[in-house]
Amino acid sequence: MARPALTVVLACLGVFASYVPIGGVAVSLPTIQRGLDASTSDLQWISDFFILPMAALILTFGLIGDLYGRKKAFLAGLALLAVGAAINLTAHSVAQVWVGQALSGAGGAALLTSSLALISHAYPDFRTRAKAISAWAASLGLGMSLGPLLSGTILEHASWRWIFAPTVLVCLIGAVIAVVLLEDSRSAHGRAIDVPGQLTAIVAISGLIYGVIEGGTSGWTHGPVLAAFALAVLGLVAFVWVERRSAAPMLSLDLFSSRAFSGAGVVIMLTMFGLVGIVFSLSLFFGNVQHLSALDIAYRFLLVNGLGVVFGPIVGRLVGRIAPGLLLTGGLVLTGVGMLSLNTLDTDTGFAALIAPLMVIGIGFAFVMTPITSIAVSSVPHHLAGMASAGNNTLRQLGGALGPAVLGAVLTSRITAVLPGHLADSGLADADREHVRAAVSDEGLSAAGHLGLAPEPTGKALGAIGDSFADAMHVCMTIAGVGMFAAAVITVLTIGVRRAKPHGGTAVRASGPGTASGRVPAQASAATVAAGTGPGAGSAGA
């Protein structure tokens, strides 16, 4: 096999390994919750401890690859991903899973940037590179689609810990091949890692996510929650101050002078916020209320992930003929309609009733993710194209992290608020109602597994909890759906729905789901150009 072709195969293998556990963990959350007696906020952190490092480290790993070698960055990504998965494979506490997820997320950030940078170096001509990146994007989508099915199948026969075993195996195989056969490349150009920018960004993002998750559990006026939000604001102010004065900023704030780039950033955050948030919420609802197996949950999410993979290349071809802003607006409206259609969800909703809403979400998502990076890149000068692409992907991951945090907090607070009313309608005795209310208030949904009541009161209590969960799900779906329509309005106002000449007069041609390959100048950093492509961690898997 020729070296460029081998590079593509390894890049596809690396990104596939990165995204298989995202979907796998999503459908396994109810099983993990029961196995570790985890609270809802514990599960929020299990999701976000993977996404947060991806959001915070994508830009930095792109620079590390440029400075020290993309092969080294790729191998580091495989190592981090494998070690994180191995920790989860042996986990006996929620905290151990958090550590494993954080290491895996850091590995995912390294693989996302280095794999595409290696492809860009192996195929300098944009025409052949576009085909290679399309294969990479297909592998990413395949990982997100197969991850839930693979984990669901494993959970039919083994402990939840074994869902991480395939990741370890794939990483080891990829590392052996890469060490022997993969060619290295770099593109330093006198650049340096922006340590102050990286640290202040981590403080701002982590403070925000911690405040949102803990606020939903402990209350929004709780001291540590307020301190976390204050820290997030201080971190953001410090980040802006540092980046404005840096000779080599991690993220040039000049990018945001482009209305289209800023609009694309807000749109991608809202999209990933809604999609990842409802997947998190639906997974808990399917597992804890409808008592579905992980495999049954995976079949439902396949309607979203699978259609995204199928329609991505189709939309990629349409980008060359129809204004990307028009495609984006249509996709957002479709996604919003699908989310609001799920407001009919209740404890007895069957698979057949979910097919149409989930398919609409999957198709709409493809129309969003395919043109968004192309819009971001083509809206700025050529010398900022790589940073624009990477910055857009960072905002994508941040939106994906906020989804479970915010909607998980809404879920918890809404269930707590409406549960007394549903308990009153259940026919339970006063003492039993107070016992259930206190248990759910203290332990969250995990309390449903050990209420300590007689069989008949337990059935009534579980019915009330299920109805409360369905009520909370309606609120989450409304928030996510309205967010999609708000994103559509922002698209019309900032990007427009007519074909516009890209900045600098050179077309940027979309290729494959979420890619922005094409006539981006060769002098742009391959790692940072690549960092913004692909659907990101937030699709239905995260």
XYZ file of C-alpha atoms in Angstrom:
542
model
C 0.000 0.000 0.000
C 1.323 3.459 -0.922
C 2.313 5.674 1.991
C -0.406 8.328 1.378
C -3.085 5.620 1.286
C -1.692 4.095 4.484
C -1.824 7.525 6.120
C -5.518 7.795 5.275
C -6.219 4.318 6.658
C -4.475 5.131 9.944
C -6.143 8.533 10.183
C -9.536 6.896 9.679
C -8.685 4.247 12.267
C -7.654 6.890 14.791
C -10.742 9.034 14.460
C -12.977 5.935 14.416
C -11.429 4.855 17.725
C -12.022 8.341 19.149
C -15.728 8.420 18.387
C -16.781 4.831 19.097
C -16.705 5.376 22.901
C -18.714 8.618 22.674
C -21.825 6.880 21.409
C -21.057 3.798 23.433
C -21.035 5.710 26.703
C -24.199 7.629 25.780
C -26.371 4.505 25.500
C -24.667 2.915 28.520
C -25.355 5.738 30.980
C -28.381 4.056 32.637
C -26.385 0.837 33.094
C -23.383 2.746 34.474
C -25.734 4.633 36.797
C -27.087 1.402 38.252
C -23.659 -0.220 38.446
C -21.988 2.646 40.300
C -25.080 4.050 42.066
C -24.338 7.330 40.293
C -26.399 10.508 40.466
C -27.552 12.480 37.443
C -24.793 15.041 38.010
C -22.258 12.191 38.136
C -23.464 11.115 34.686
C -23.282 14.677 33.400
C -19.624 14.735 34.369
C -19.023 11.342 32.749
C -20.191 12.873 29.470
C -18.482 16.216 29.912
C -15.146 14.907 31.154
C -14.664 13.519 27.641
C -15.883 16.587 25.755
C -14.194 19.276 27.875
C -10.592 18.220 27.092
C -11.515 18.047 23.418
C -12.853 21.600 23.549
C -9.905 22.921 25.536
C -7.035 21.103 23.814
C -7.873 20.953 20.100
C -6.012 24.168 19.279
C -3.052 23.237 21.464
C -2.642 19.729 20.052
C -2.726 21.229 16.569
C 0.251 23.383 17.515
C 2.019 20.488 19.237
C 1.752 18.469 16.041
C 3.067 21.359 13.963
C 5.998 21.957 16.304
C 7.076 18.454 17.334
C 5.663 16.184 14.633
C 2.194 15.015 13.712
C 3.139 11.356 13.978
C 4.162 11.955 17.596
C 0.897 13.784 18.276
C -1.045 10.941 16.644
C 0.740 8.316 18.758
C 0.207 10.419 21.882
C -3.494 10.565 21.062
C -3.703 6.789 20.670
C -1.828 6.319 23.953
C -4.059 8.725 25.896
C -7.203 7.201 24.435
C -6.047 3.660 25.245
C -4.962 4.517 28.801
C -8.242 6.322 29.473
C -10.253 3.380 28.146
C -8.140 0.950 30.199
C -8.862 2.958 33.355
C -12.582 2.780 32.599
C -12.249 -0.930 31.870
C -11.146 -1.444 35.486
C -13.243 1.315 37.106
C -15.014 0.713 40.414
C -16.004 4.306 41.173
C -17.462 7.305 39.390
C -14.283 9.288 40.031
C -12.216 6.641 38.259
C -14.493 6.873 35.217
C -14.081 10.656 35.248
C -10.298 10.267 35.098
C -10.539 7.751 32.284
C -12.926 9.955 30.322
C -10.688 13.008 30.730
C -7.633 11.160 29.410
C -9.663 9.722 26.545
C -10.989 13.169 25.663
C -7.460 14.552 25.546
C -6.509 11.671 23.276
C -9.480 12.426 21.061
C -8.363 16.043 20.697
C -4.885 14.906 19.647
C -6.241 12.378 17.156
C -8.767 14.776 15.649
C -6.118 17.363 14.807
C -3.159 15.118 13.973
C -5.071 12.670 11.776
C -6.348 15.385 9.467
C -3.029 17.199 9.492
C -1.320 13.997 8.357
C -3.846 13.680 5.524
C -3.303 17.295 4.494
C 0.457 16.694 4.330
C 0.082 13.406 2.424
C -2.244 14.979 -0.172
C -1.161 18.578 -0.873
C -3.541 18.897 -3.852
C -6.980 19.907 -2.582
C -8.805 17.632 -5.036
C -7.230 14.403 -3.812
C -7.198 15.715 -0.248
C -10.963 16.287 -0.426
C -11.535 12.607 -1.201
C -9.251 11.533 1.638
C -10.981 13.848 4.113
C -14.350 12.534 2.970
C -13.161 9.038 3.923
C -11.979 10.414 7.274
C -15.340 12.081 7.911
C -17.165 8.885 6.969
C -15.036 6.971 9.499
C -15.901 9.501 12.170
C -19.598 9.149 11.422
C -19.255 5.384 11.305
C -17.662 5.421 14.751
C -20.527 7.446 16.173
C -23.087 5.161 14.533
C -21.487 1.831 15.428
C -20.424 2.853 18.948
C -23.927 2.569 20.441
C -24.635 -0.710 18.631
C -21.306 -2.209 19.701
C -21.765 -1.165 23.335
C -25.381 -2.301 23.362
C -24.350 -5.731 22.101
C -21.579 -6.000 24.706
C -23.979 -5.039 27.504
C -26.266 -7.898 26.497
C -23.519 -10.329 27.559
C -21.041 -8.552 29.866
C -20.446 -5.758 32.378
C -20.577 -2.128 31.248
C -16.820 -1.880 31.766
C -16.232 -4.048 28.695
C -17.632 -1.385 26.364
C -14.186 0.237 26.581
C -12.255 -2.885 25.530
C -12.633 -2.360 21.745
C -11.086 1.100 22.062
C -7.995 -0.304 23.771
C -7.640 -2.985 21.103
C -8.029 -0.610 18.146
C -5.556 1.870 19.658
C -2.932 -0.829 20.210
C -3.270 -2.094 16.627
C -3.119 1.444 15.256
C -0.077 2.326 17.361
C 1.920 -0.716 16.195
C 1.228 0.058 12.532
C 1.886 3.786 12.968
C 5.223 3.311 14.734
C 6.525 1.152 11.895
C 4.988 2.673 8.777
C 3.596 6.176 9.370
C 5.655 9.092 8.043
C 6.095 12.159 10.243
C 5.678 15.802 9.273
C 5.749 19.182 10.956
C 5.251 22.849 10.151
C 6.722 24.977 12.920
C 7.244 28.354 11.163
C 8.508 29.924 14.382
C 5.238 29.350 16.225
C 4.896 28.611 19.934
C 2.319 27.135 22.282
C 0.187 29.821 23.920
C 0.351 28.582 27.525
C -1.412 31.598 29.152
C -4.197 31.396 26.580
C -4.591 27.664 27.131
C -4.737 27.969 30.928
C -7.212 30.851 30.992
C -9.443 29.047 28.469
C -9.485 25.930 30.659
C -10.393 28.008 33.724
C -13.245 29.760 31.905
C -14.721 26.610 30.337
C -14.353 24.418 33.433
C -15.810 27.064 35.747
C -18.844 27.478 33.510
C -19.549 23.749 33.169
C -19.041 23.085 36.895
C -21.376 25.932 37.820
C -24.132 24.707 35.504
C -23.942 21.055 36.596
C -23.704 21.739 40.315
C -26.274 24.538 40.117
C -28.892 22.084 38.928
C -28.153 19.831 41.904
C -27.254 22.162 44.774
C -29.123 25.326 43.790
C -28.090 28.363 41.766
C -27.320 30.484 44.841
C -25.095 27.837 46.444
C -21.700 29.322 47.352
C -19.473 27.026 45.244
C -21.802 27.473 42.262
C -21.580 31.259 42.428
C -17.813 30.993 42.880
C -17.573 28.776 39.786
C -19.495 31.282 37.660
C -17.318 34.113 38.974
C -14.215 32.089 38.112
C -15.594 31.483 34.611
C -16.094 35.219 34.068
C -12.615 36.017 35.382
C -11.137 33.293 33.185
C -12.894 34.692 30.112
C -11.736 38.236 30.845
C -8.185 36.979 31.376
C -8.342 34.966 28.144
C -9.407 38.012 26.132
C -6.705 40.133 27.776
C -3.992 37.516 27.124
C -5.004 36.827 23.527
C -5.120 40.518 22.606
C -1.544 40.955 23.798
C -0.048 37.684 22.591
C 2.356 37.708 19.640
C 1.118 34.213 18.712
C -2.412 33.857 20.135
C -4.087 30.482 20.401
C -7.247 32.078 18.996
C -7.007 35.452 17.288
C -9.893 37.630 18.429
C -9.777 39.350 15.034
C -11.792 36.383 13.786
C -14.849 37.678 15.596
C -14.816 40.901 13.603
C -16.368 38.770 10.849
C -20.122 38.698 11.379
C -20.425 35.414 9.471
C -17.713 33.717 11.551
C -19.278 34.902 14.809
C -22.693 33.787 13.622
C -21.374 30.375 12.603
C -19.786 29.997 16.045
C -23.041 30.755 17.869
C -24.995 28.487 15.530
C -22.694 25.505 15.997
C -22.755 25.948 19.777
C -26.567 26.022 19.844
C -26.754 23.013 17.528
C -24.407 20.844 19.567
C -25.960 22.087 22.814
C -29.375 20.894 21.671
C -28.346 17.635 20.058
C -25.937 16.348 22.700
C -28.247 17.571 25.458
C -31.293 15.686 24.202
C -29.283 12.534 23.541
C -28.098 12.643 27.157
C -31.659 13.192 28.407
C -33.237 10.604 26.102
C -30.693 7.981 27.095
C -31.636 8.362 30.761
C -35.352 8.391 29.927
C -35.161 5.267 27.768
C -33.063 3.408 30.338
C -34.547 4.532 33.655
C -38.201 5.139 32.765
C -38.917 2.825 29.829
C -36.348 0.273 31.075
C -34.948 -0.359 27.606
C -31.706 -2.226 27.101
C -28.652 -0.371 25.810
C -29.073 -2.153 22.470
C -32.672 -0.962 22.144
C -31.509 2.575 22.945
C -28.799 2.236 20.287
C -31.371 1.303 17.643
C -33.231 4.531 18.361
C -30.132 6.711 18.162
C -29.075 4.997 14.944
C -31.910 6.903 13.259
C -30.047 10.123 14.082
C -26.432 9.048 13.579
C -27.032 6.773 10.626
C -29.019 9.299 8.607
C -26.389 11.929 9.373
C -23.762 9.683 7.791
C -25.958 8.872 4.770
C -27.022 12.444 4.024
C -23.659 14.106 4.810
C -22.058 13.415 1.392
C -25.295 14.342 -0.387
C -25.399 17.702 1.351
C -21.672 18.101 0.656
C -22.402 18.042 -3.065
C -25.290 20.486 -2.656
C -22.991 23.035 -0.991
C -21.343 23.624 -4.355
C -24.709 24.452 -5.945
C -26.845 26.014 -3.217
C -25.911 28.791 -0.804
C -24.488 27.154 2.369
C -26.480 29.565 4.531
C -29.717 28.375 2.941
C -28.813 24.729 3.538
C -27.831 25.559 7.102
C -31.085 27.404 7.802
C -33.147 24.548 6.389
C -31.232 22.021 8.468
C -31.740 24.006 11.666
C -35.474 24.310 11.058
C -35.737 20.572 10.348
C -33.783 19.724 13.504
C -35.935 22.068 15.579
C -39.147 20.542 14.216
C -37.879 17.059 15.073
C -36.977 18.079 18.615
C -40.311 19.778 19.275
C -42.090 16.716 17.870
C -40.643 14.745 20.782
C -42.814 16.776 23.157
C -45.393 13.997 22.812
C -42.995 11.611 24.567
C -44.438 9.784 27.567
C -43.705 6.663 29.572
C -45.531 4.439 27.070
C -44.169 5.903 23.807
C -43.061 3.072 21.531
C -40.358 2.845 18.878
C -42.775 3.454 15.997
C -43.796 6.855 17.351
C -40.144 7.922 17.582
C -39.100 7.013 14.043
C -40.291 10.175 12.282
C -38.987 12.734 14.850
C -35.581 11.062 15.143
C -35.221 10.725 11.368
C -36.060 14.414 10.909
C -33.407 15.320 13.499
C -30.815 13.117 11.773
C -31.466 14.580 8.315
C -31.563 18.138 9.643
C -28.306 17.587 11.505
C -26.580 16.545 8.260
C -27.712 19.795 6.640
C -26.214 21.729 9.566
C -22.865 20.018 10.042
C -21.811 19.780 6.412
C -21.719 23.506 5.495
C -20.915 25.063 8.872
C -17.104 24.817 8.770
C -17.044 25.911 5.136
C -18.960 29.032 6.155
C -16.596 29.743 9.054
C -13.459 29.327 6.939
C -14.669 31.271 3.904
C -15.734 34.245 6.020
C -12.207 35.255 7.092
C -8.942 36.171 5.317
C -6.942 33.225 3.993
C -4.155 33.587 6.530
C -6.710 33.015 9.328
C -8.494 30.094 7.643
C -6.789 27.406 9.711
C -7.409 29.155 13.007
C -11.018 29.848 12.005
C -11.573 26.164 11.309
C -10.025 25.092 14.613
C -11.858 27.820 16.523
C -15.154 26.693 15.042
C -14.466 23.140 16.168
C -13.609 24.349 19.676
C -16.961 26.149 19.901
C -18.598 22.969 18.608
C -17.154 20.932 21.460
C -18.047 23.635 23.984
C -21.669 23.498 22.854
C -21.558 19.723 23.198
C -20.283 20.073 26.764
C -22.972 22.598 27.685
C -25.768 20.344 26.385
C -25.637 17.642 29.087
C -24.690 20.258 31.696
C -27.611 22.614 31.083
C -30.322 20.159 30.055
C -29.210 17.721 32.746
C -29.610 20.529 35.294
C -33.042 21.384 33.859
C -34.006 17.717 34.016
C -33.020 17.409 37.666
C -34.624 20.647 38.841
C -37.857 20.064 36.884
C -38.285 16.510 38.175
C -37.774 17.735 41.723
C -40.318 20.519 41.197
C -43.155 18.454 39.679
C -42.656 15.178 41.567
C -44.768 16.185 44.617
C -47.771 16.805 42.366
C -47.436 13.465 40.591
C -46.952 11.698 43.934
C -50.133 13.318 45.229
C -52.024 11.897 42.235
C -50.523 8.426 42.663
C -52.562 7.349 45.676
C -49.527 6.841 47.905
C -49.809 7.349 51.636
C -48.467 10.633 52.987
C -45.467 8.985 54.639
C -44.536 7.106 51.460
C -44.865 10.275 49.356
C -42.515 12.161 51.647
C -40.064 9.250 51.659
C -39.939 9.138 47.845
C -39.682 12.922 47.519
C -36.788 13.073 49.989
C -35.000 10.127 48.348
C -35.180 11.659 44.862
C -34.197 15.074 46.212
C -31.121 13.621 47.929
C -30.015 10.989 45.410
C -31.612 11.988 42.130
C -32.978 9.366 39.752
C -30.696 6.670 41.141
C -33.030 6.561 44.168
C -35.653 4.855 41.999
C -33.655 1.643 42.137
C -33.860 1.261 45.915
C -36.896 3.057 47.322
C -37.307 0.520 50.118
C -41.107 0.348 49.808
C -43.473 -2.580 49.482
C -44.167 -3.776 45.901
C -47.482 -1.949 45.443
C -46.287 1.462 46.750
C -43.060 1.018 44.778
C -45.043 0.611 41.552
C -47.043 3.751 42.268
C -43.898 5.686 43.166
C -42.099 4.607 40.002
C -45.114 5.663 37.958
C -45.010 9.121 39.537
C -41.261 9.389 38.946
C -41.725 8.335 35.318
C -44.448 10.933 34.761
C -42.233 13.583 36.351
C -39.368 12.563 34.077
C -41.620 12.812 30.999
C -42.729 16.272 32.123
C -39.091 17.330 32.485
C -38.252 15.857 29.079
C -40.880 18.082 27.467
C -39.146 21.128 28.927
C -35.761 19.918 27.651
C -37.128 19.261 24.158
C -38.723 22.699 24.066
C -35.473 24.394 25.082
C -33.474 22.442 22.496
C -36.037 22.988 19.731
C -36.377 26.710 20.380
C -32.575 26.882 20.355
C -32.572 25.456 16.819
C -35.064 28.057 15.606
C -33.021 30.793 17.295
C -29.949 29.475 15.480
C -31.874 29.623 12.184
C -32.707 33.289 12.794
C -29.063 34.011 13.666
C -28.012 32.300 10.427
C -30.296 34.504 8.343
C -29.118 37.675 10.104
C -25.367 37.000 10.173
C -24.642 34.599 7.305
C -27.558 35.086 4.949
C -29.238 32.627 2.625
C -27.767 33.850 -0.655
C -24.517 32.653 -2.163
C -21.806 35.135 -1.275
C -18.254 35.462 -2.540
C -15.882 34.128 0.132
C -13.425 36.493 1.782
C -10.483 37.038 -0.484
C -12.388 35.926 -3.576
C -11.473 32.245 -3.455
C -14.102 29.594 -3.134
C -14.002 27.186 -0.253
C -15.570 23.951 -1.363
C -17.183 21.611 1.139
C -16.337 17.947 0.884
C -18.044 15.335 2.977
C -19.801 15.760 6.276
C -18.570 18.771 8.142
C -15.396 19.249 6.170
C -13.942 22.450 4.906
C -11.335 21.171 2.557
C -10.716 22.893 -0.693
C -8.964 26.046 -1.710
C -7.513 26.935 1.627
C -3.984 28.199 1.046
C -1.205 25.671 1.339
C 0.707 27.944 3.708
C -2.033 27.657 6.329
C -1.217 25.231 9.111
C -2.445 21.809 8.092
C -3.184 20.950 11.693
C -5.295 23.976 12.408
C -7.140 23.810 9.115
C -7.905 20.180 9.827
C -8.910 20.802 13.412
C -12.212 22.311 12.466
C -13.473 19.606 10.188
C -15.784 16.732 10.934
C -18.944 16.640 12.969
C -17.137 16.864 16.262
C -17.810 15.181 19.582
C -21.155 16.352 19.816
C -23.167 14.422 17.605
C -25.638 12.060 18.808
C -22.982 10.088 20.387
C -21.790 12.562 22.944
